[in-house]
């Protein structure tokens, strides 16, 4: 990639554009997200785009004039860095032409590559009159998607065809349904009756990422008998950690036992790729004596209906189809309230052929009684195109022409992209079939050689979509 592109990308990755709940007018999702959006708009103007800021909810970059619009949708916000990095996540480092940093792959690199590709297409005189290229930059994709409804209410027109460079090649014809819920343990047992009290539980950093670290604080009161119990519990916990070969430890501080487990981050669409530290921590806590532990009901019920299962087999949610594979369920965060209740943010990705009403009913049945209650946070319907759809075929042919890969077929994913936000949008790249998906994982990087090839694909794809529109107009 040319040096100017590299420096632009580095400037974007340096901005820790993680959602901040203390938003303000003009920066609804935090100052850093707003800063990153503004940086994208600045780069766009340098490349010849007309820029527009929709009150910090989204940005728009238009190239060319016309009533027919080709959309390119991406996002500038990123998930929290999480644990396990070998470099500083927001101090990008270039090693062997790989740029390491949170957001380098998801989604700043690909969106910037599309911007450069469209500019080159215009400079080459290949954008016909009457067609406009529109880059749409979202700001809340990693959270609750509050950006897109606001943008769609304010913008002058919706694109005729759109690509979303926020997934994999060759082309995504199917995205699973996404159902986000909070699972809540309602603590009722008086802690005064327990000799071992769970005083705090905290794990994970985002709903849509596997918890990479979790920690519990256990209290024992004071006195000689309590000290003996503290020591015995410490040994029991440490033995269990070693027995299960978990990456964790326990330590005694100020008459408290602090238990820490380290897992491995992964995207909630493929939770089996990660190691959920919260799952492992609760499994350890479940070995404490039931009659002495304040939260045995919680740990026992958790192990019964969630445990180490990512596919809904313990709680009756399990289902699958040929197009989109198995349902997955990931608990991303664990947080204890002052009263001892525990709130867990979970993300369920269900097959495209399943009915949401069935998934919701089964979720309510699994978590809506006894120790737990469940609250719906959001739902996104599946995205599905036939593999023979003309738009799918167009993108497949472009991919094959540039790469020479005639074998890889259109694929289905469990992730949620902006292809759900507007009609006639398809997720397309930038990760190649031979590359590992590192979104939401530690040590995220983008290979600049691969990104250059992706830019060639986007250049050709935009050109072909222009041709398709010209044909429709003739």
JSON list of C-alpha atoms in Angstrom, two decimals, residues 155-272:
[
{"chain": "A", "resi": 155, "resn": "UNK", "atom": "CA", "xyz": [-30.34, 11.20, 4.71]},
{"chain": "A", "resi": 156, "resn": "UNK", "atom": "CA", "xyz": [-31.74, 12.23, 1.34]},
{"chain": "A", "resi": 157, "resn": "UNK", "atom": "CA", "xyz": [-31.72, 8.77, -0.28]},
{"chain": "A", "resi": 158, "resn": "UNK", "atom": "CA", "xyz": [-30.90, 5.10, 0.30]},
{"chain": "A", "resi": 159, "resn": "UNK", "atom": "CA", "xyz": [-28.35, 3.46, -2.05]},
{"chain": "A", "resi": 160, "resn": "UNK", "atom": "CA", "xyz": [-29.58, 1.20, -4.85]},
{"chain": "A", "resi": 161, "resn": "UNK", "atom": "CA", "xyz": [-26.84, -1.36, -4.23]},
{"chain": "A", "resi": 162, "resn": "UNK", "atom": "CA", "xyz": [-24.48, -1.54, -1.26]},
{"chain": "A", "resi": 163, "resn": "UNK", "atom": "CA", "xyz": [-21.48, -3.53, -0.16]},
{"chain": "A", "resi": 164, "resn": "UNK", "atom": "CA", "xyz": [-20.38, -3.87, 3.45]},
{"chain": "A", "resi": 165, "resn": "UNK", "atom": "CA", "xyz": [-16.60, -4.48, 3.80]},
{"chain": "A", "resi": 166, "resn": "UNK", "atom": "CA", "xyz": [-16.89, -5.93, 7.30]},
{"chain": "A", "resi": 167, "resn": "UNK", "atom": "CA", "xyz": [-16.80, -9.70, 6.92]},
{"chain": "A", "resi": 168, "resn": "UNK", "atom": "CA", "xyz": [-15.10, -12.24, 4.65]},
{"chain": "A", "resi": 169, "resn": "UNK", "atom": "CA", "xyz": [-14.59, -13.02, 0.97]},
{"chain": "A", "resi": 170, "resn": "UNK", "atom": "CA", "xyz": [-15.84, -14.29, -1.36]},
{"chain": "A", "resi": 171, "resn": "UNK", "atom": "CA", "xyz": [-19.32, -13.02, -0.43]},
{"chain": "A", "resi": 172, "resn": "UNK", "atom": "CA", "xyz": [-21.74, -13.36, 2.49]},
{"chain": "A", "resi": 173, "resn": "UNK", "atom": "CA", "xyz": [-25.11, -14.57, 1.27]},
{"chain": "A", "resi": 174, "resn": "UNK", "atom": "CA", "xyz": [-26.48, -15.34, 4.73]},
{"chain": "A", "resi": 175, "resn": "UNK", "atom": "CA", "xyz": [-26.17, -13.81, 8.21]},
{"chain": "A", "resi": 176, "resn": "UNK", "atom": "CA", "xyz": [-27.70, -15.55, 11.21]},
{"chain": "A", "resi": 177, "resn": "UNK", "atom": "CA", "xyz": [-30.42, -13.93, 13.27]},
{"chain": "A", "resi": 178, "resn": "UNK", "atom": "CA", "xyz": [-29.08, -12.03, 16.27]},
{"chain": "A", "resi": 179, "resn": "UNK", "atom": "CA", "xyz": [-30.87, -11.99, 19.61]},
{"chain": "A", "resi": 180, "resn": "UNK", "atom": "CA", "xyz": [-29.25, -10.08, 22.48]},
{"chain": "A", "resi": 181, "resn": "UNK", "atom": "CA", "xyz": [-30.53, -10.64, 26.00]},
{"chain": "A", "resi": 182, "resn": "UNK", "atom": "CA", "xyz": [-29.59, -9.90, 29.58]},
{"chain": "A", "resi": 183, "resn": "UNK", "atom": "CA", "xyz": [-29.74, -12.94, 31.83]},
{"chain": "A", "resi": 184, "resn": "UNK", "atom": "CA", "xyz": [-30.18, -11.89, 35.45]},
{"chain": "A", "resi": 185, "resn": "UNK", "atom": "CA", "xyz": [-29.65, -13.90, 38.60]},
{"chain": "A", "resi": 186, "resn": "UNK", "atom": "CA", "xyz": [-31.94, -12.41, 41.25]},
{"chain": "A", "resi": 187, "resn": "UNK", "atom": "CA", "xyz": [-30.13, -12.87, 44.54]},
{"chain": "A", "resi": 188, "resn": "UNK", "atom": "CA", "xyz": [-32.43, -13.48, 47.48]},
{"chain": "A", "resi": 189, "resn": "UNK", "atom": "CA", "xyz": [-30.37, -15.50, 50.00]},
{"chain": "A", "resi": 190, "resn": "UNK", "atom": "CA", "xyz": [-29.41, -13.31, 53.00]},
{"chain": "A", "resi": 191, "resn": "UNK", "atom": "CA", "xyz": [-25.61, -13.07, 53.01]},
{"chain": "A", "resi": 192, "resn": "UNK", "atom": "CA", "xyz": [-25.67, -13.13, 56.82]},
{"chain": "A", "resi": 193, "resn": "UNK", "atom": "CA", "xyz": [-26.54, -16.81, 56.59]},
{"chain": "A", "resi": 194, "resn": "UNK", "atom": "CA", "xyz": [-23.48, -17.63, 54.50]},
{"chain": "A", "resi": 195, "resn": "UNK", "atom": "CA", "xyz": [-19.93, -18.18, 55.72]},
{"chain": "A", "resi": 196, "resn": "UNK", "atom": "CA", "xyz": [-18.47, -17.62, 52.23]},
{"chain": "A", "resi": 197, "resn": "UNK", "atom": "CA", "xyz": [-19.92, -14.53, 50.59]},
{"chain": "A", "resi": 198, "resn": "UNK", "atom": "CA", "xyz": [-19.52, -13.60, 46.95]},
{"chain": "A", "resi": 199, "resn": "UNK", "atom": "CA", "xyz": [-18.88, -9.87, 47.35]},
{"chain": "A", "resi": 200, "resn": "UNK", "atom": "CA", "xyz": [-18.05, -9.07, 43.74]},
{"chain": "A", "resi": 201, "resn": "UNK", "atom": "CA", "xyz": [-18.04, -10.72, 40.32]},
{"chain": "A", "resi": 202, "resn": "UNK", "atom": "CA", "xyz": [-16.79, -9.02, 37.20]},
{"chain": "A", "resi": 203, "resn": "UNK", "atom": "CA", "xyz": [-15.86, -10.39, 33.80]},
{"chain": "A", "resi": 204, "resn": "UNK", "atom": "CA", "xyz": [-15.66, -9.52, 30.13]},
{"chain": "A", "resi": 205, "resn": "UNK", "atom": "CA", "xyz": [-15.71, -6.19, 28.32]},
{"chain": "A", "resi": 206, "resn": "UNK", "atom": "CA", "xyz": [-18.43, -6.44, 25.65]},
{"chain": "A", "resi": 207, "resn": "UNK", "atom": "CA", "xyz": [-21.57, -8.41, 24.91]},
{"chain": "A", "resi": 208, "resn": "UNK", "atom": "CA", "xyz": [-20.33, -9.45, 21.48]},
{"chain": "A", "resi": 209, "resn": "UNK", "atom": "CA", "xyz": [-16.95, -10.76, 22.61]},
{"chain": "A", "resi": 210, "resn": "UNK", "atom": "CA", "xyz": [-16.03, -13.80, 24.69]},
{"chain": "A", "resi": 211, "resn": "UNK", "atom": "CA", "xyz": [-14.94, -12.78, 28.20]},
{"chain": "A", "resi": 212, "resn": "UNK", "atom": "CA", "xyz": [-11.14, -12.93, 28.30]},
{"chain": "A", "resi": 213, "resn": "UNK", "atom": "CA", "xyz": [-10.82, -12.23, 32.02]},
{"chain": "A", "resi": 214, "resn": "UNK", "atom": "CA", "xyz": [-13.04, -12.70, 35.07]},
{"chain": "A", "resi": 215, "resn": "UNK", "atom": "CA", "xyz": [-12.56, -12.06, 38.76]},
{"chain": "A", "resi": 216, "resn": "UNK", "atom": "CA", "xyz": [-14.44, -12.85, 41.95]},
{"chain": "A", "resi": 217, "resn": "UNK", "atom": "CA", "xyz": [-14.00, -11.51, 45.48]},
{"chain": "A", "resi": 218, "resn": "UNK", "atom": "CA", "xyz": [-15.00, -13.79, 48.35]},
{"chain": "A", "resi": 219, "resn": "UNK", "atom": "CA", "xyz": [-15.51, -12.51, 51.90]},
{"chain": "A", "resi": 220, "resn": "UNK", "atom": "CA", "xyz": [-15.31, -14.49, 55.14]},
{"chain": "A", "resi": 221, "resn": "UNK", "atom": "CA", "xyz": [-15.86, -12.06, 57.98]},
{"chain": "A", "resi": 222, "resn": "UNK", "atom": "CA", "xyz": [-13.32, -12.05, 60.82]},
{"chain": "A", "resi": 223, "resn": "UNK", "atom": "CA", "xyz": [-12.10, -14.26, 63.65]},
{"chain": "A", "resi": 224, "resn": "UNK", "atom": "CA", "xyz": [-9.99, -17.40, 63.98]},
{"chain": "A", "resi": 225, "resn": "UNK", "atom": "CA", "xyz": [-12.61, -19.77, 62.56]},
{"chain": "A", "resi": 226, "resn": "UNK", "atom": "CA", "xyz": [-13.11, -17.47, 59.58]},
{"chain": "A", "resi": 227, "resn": "UNK", "atom": "CA", "xyz": [-9.36, -17.35, 58.95]},
{"chain": "A", "resi": 228, "resn": "UNK", "atom": "CA", "xyz": [-9.24, -21.15, 58.87]},
{"chain": "A", "resi": 229, "resn": "UNK", "atom": "CA", "xyz": [-12.14, -21.22, 56.41]},
{"chain": "A", "resi": 230, "resn": "UNK", "atom": "CA", "xyz": [-10.42, -18.60, 54.24]},
{"chain": "A", "resi": 231, "resn": "UNK", "atom": "CA", "xyz": [-7.23, -20.66, 54.09]},
{"chain": "A", "resi": 232, "resn": "UNK", "atom": "CA", "xyz": [-9.12, -23.89, 53.35]},
{"chain": "A", "resi": 233, "resn": "UNK", "atom": "CA", "xyz": [-11.18, -22.21, 50.63]},
{"chain": "A", "resi": 234, "resn": "UNK", "atom": "CA", "xyz": [-8.04, -20.77, 49.05]},
{"chain": "A", "resi": 235, "resn": "UNK", "atom": "CA", "xyz": [-6.51, -24.24, 48.82]},
{"chain": "A", "resi": 236, "resn": "UNK", "atom": "CA", "xyz": [-9.74, -25.73, 47.44]},
{"chain": "A", "resi": 237, "resn": "UNK", "atom": "CA", "xyz": [-10.01, -23.05, 44.75]},
{"chain": "A", "resi": 238, "resn": "UNK", "atom": "CA", "xyz": [-6.36, -23.29, 43.74]},
{"chain": "A", "resi": 239, "resn": "UNK", "atom": "CA", "xyz": [-6.57, -27.09, 43.53]},
{"chain": "A", "resi": 240, "resn": "UNK", "atom": "CA", "xyz": [-9.64, -26.83, 41.30]},
{"chain": "A", "resi": 241, "resn": "UNK", "atom": "CA", "xyz": [-7.94, -24.32, 39.00]},
{"chain": "A", "resi": 242, "resn": "UNK", "atom": "CA", "xyz": [-4.94, -26.62, 38.66]},
{"chain": "A", "resi": 243, "resn": "UNK", "atom": "CA", "xyz": [-7.08, -29.72, 38.27]},
{"chain": "A", "resi": 244, "resn": "UNK", "atom": "CA", "xyz": [-9.07, -28.15, 35.41]},
{"chain": "A", "resi": 245, "resn": "UNK", "atom": "CA", "xyz": [-5.89, -26.66, 33.93]},
{"chain": "A", "resi": 246, "resn": "UNK", "atom": "CA", "xyz": [-7.39, -23.20, 33.87]},
{"chain": "A", "resi": 247, "resn": "UNK", "atom": "CA", "xyz": [-5.17, -20.16, 33.48]},
{"chain": "A", "resi": 248, "resn": "UNK", "atom": "CA", "xyz": [-5.91, -18.61, 36.84]},
{"chain": "A", "resi": 249, "resn": "UNK", "atom": "CA", "xyz": [-4.88, -18.02, 40.41]},
{"chain": "A", "resi": 250, "resn": "UNK", "atom": "CA", "xyz": [-6.22, -17.11, 43.84]},
{"chain": "A", "resi": 251, "resn": "UNK", "atom": "CA", "xyz": [-4.71, -14.74, 46.37]},
{"chain": "A", "resi": 252, "resn": "UNK", "atom": "CA", "xyz": [-5.57, -13.54, 49.87]},
{"chain": "A", "resi": 253, "resn": "UNK", "atom": "CA", "xyz": [-5.82, -9.80, 50.46]},
{"chain": "A", "resi": 254, "resn": "UNK", "atom": "CA", "xyz": [-7.25, -8.11, 53.58]},
{"chain": "A", "resi": 255, "resn": "UNK", "atom": "CA", "xyz": [-9.16, -11.22, 54.68]},
{"chain": "A", "resi": 256, "resn": "UNK", "atom": "CA", "xyz": [-10.64, -11.60, 51.18]},
{"chain": "A", "resi": 257, "resn": "UNK", "atom": "CA", "xyz": [-10.02, -14.32, 48.62]},
{"chain": "A", "resi": 258, "resn": "UNK", "atom": "CA", "xyz": [-9.62, -12.94, 45.10]},
{"chain": "A", "resi": 259, "resn": "UNK", "atom": "CA", "xyz": [-9.96, -15.46, 42.30]},
{"chain": "A", "resi": 260, "resn": "UNK", "atom": "CA", "xyz": [-8.86, -14.51, 38.79]},
{"chain": "A", "resi": 261, "resn": "UNK", "atom": "CA", "xyz": [-9.25, -16.50, 35.58]},
{"chain": "A", "resi": 262, "resn": "UNK", "atom": "CA", "xyz": [-7.72, -15.61, 32.22]},
{"chain": "A", "resi": 263, "resn": "UNK", "atom": "CA", "xyz": [-9.44, -16.85, 29.07]},
{"chain": "A", "resi": 264, "resn": "UNK", "atom": "CA", "xyz": [-9.15, -16.01, 25.39]},
{"chain": "A", "resi": 265, "resn": "UNK", "atom": "CA", "xyz": [-11.07, -13.34, 23.53]},
{"chain": "A", "resi": 266, "resn": "UNK", "atom": "CA", "xyz": [-13.13, -14.18, 20.43]},
{"chain": "A", "resi": 267, "resn": "UNK", "atom": "CA", "xyz": [-16.08, -12.75, 18.53]},
{"chain": "A", "resi": 268, "resn": "UNK", "atom": "CA", "xyz": [-19.50, -13.81, 19.79]},
{"chain": "A", "resi": 269, "resn": "UNK", "atom": "CA", "xyz": [-20.31, -15.16, 16.32]},
{"chain": "A", "resi": 270, "resn": "UNK", "atom": "CA", "xyz": [-17.66, -17.89, 16.90]},
{"chain": "A", "resi": 271, "resn": "UNK", "atom": "CA", "xyz": [-17.51, -18.20, 20.69]},
{"chain": "A", "resi": 272, "resn": "UNK", "atom": "CA", "xyz": [-16.03, -21.68, 20.45]}
]
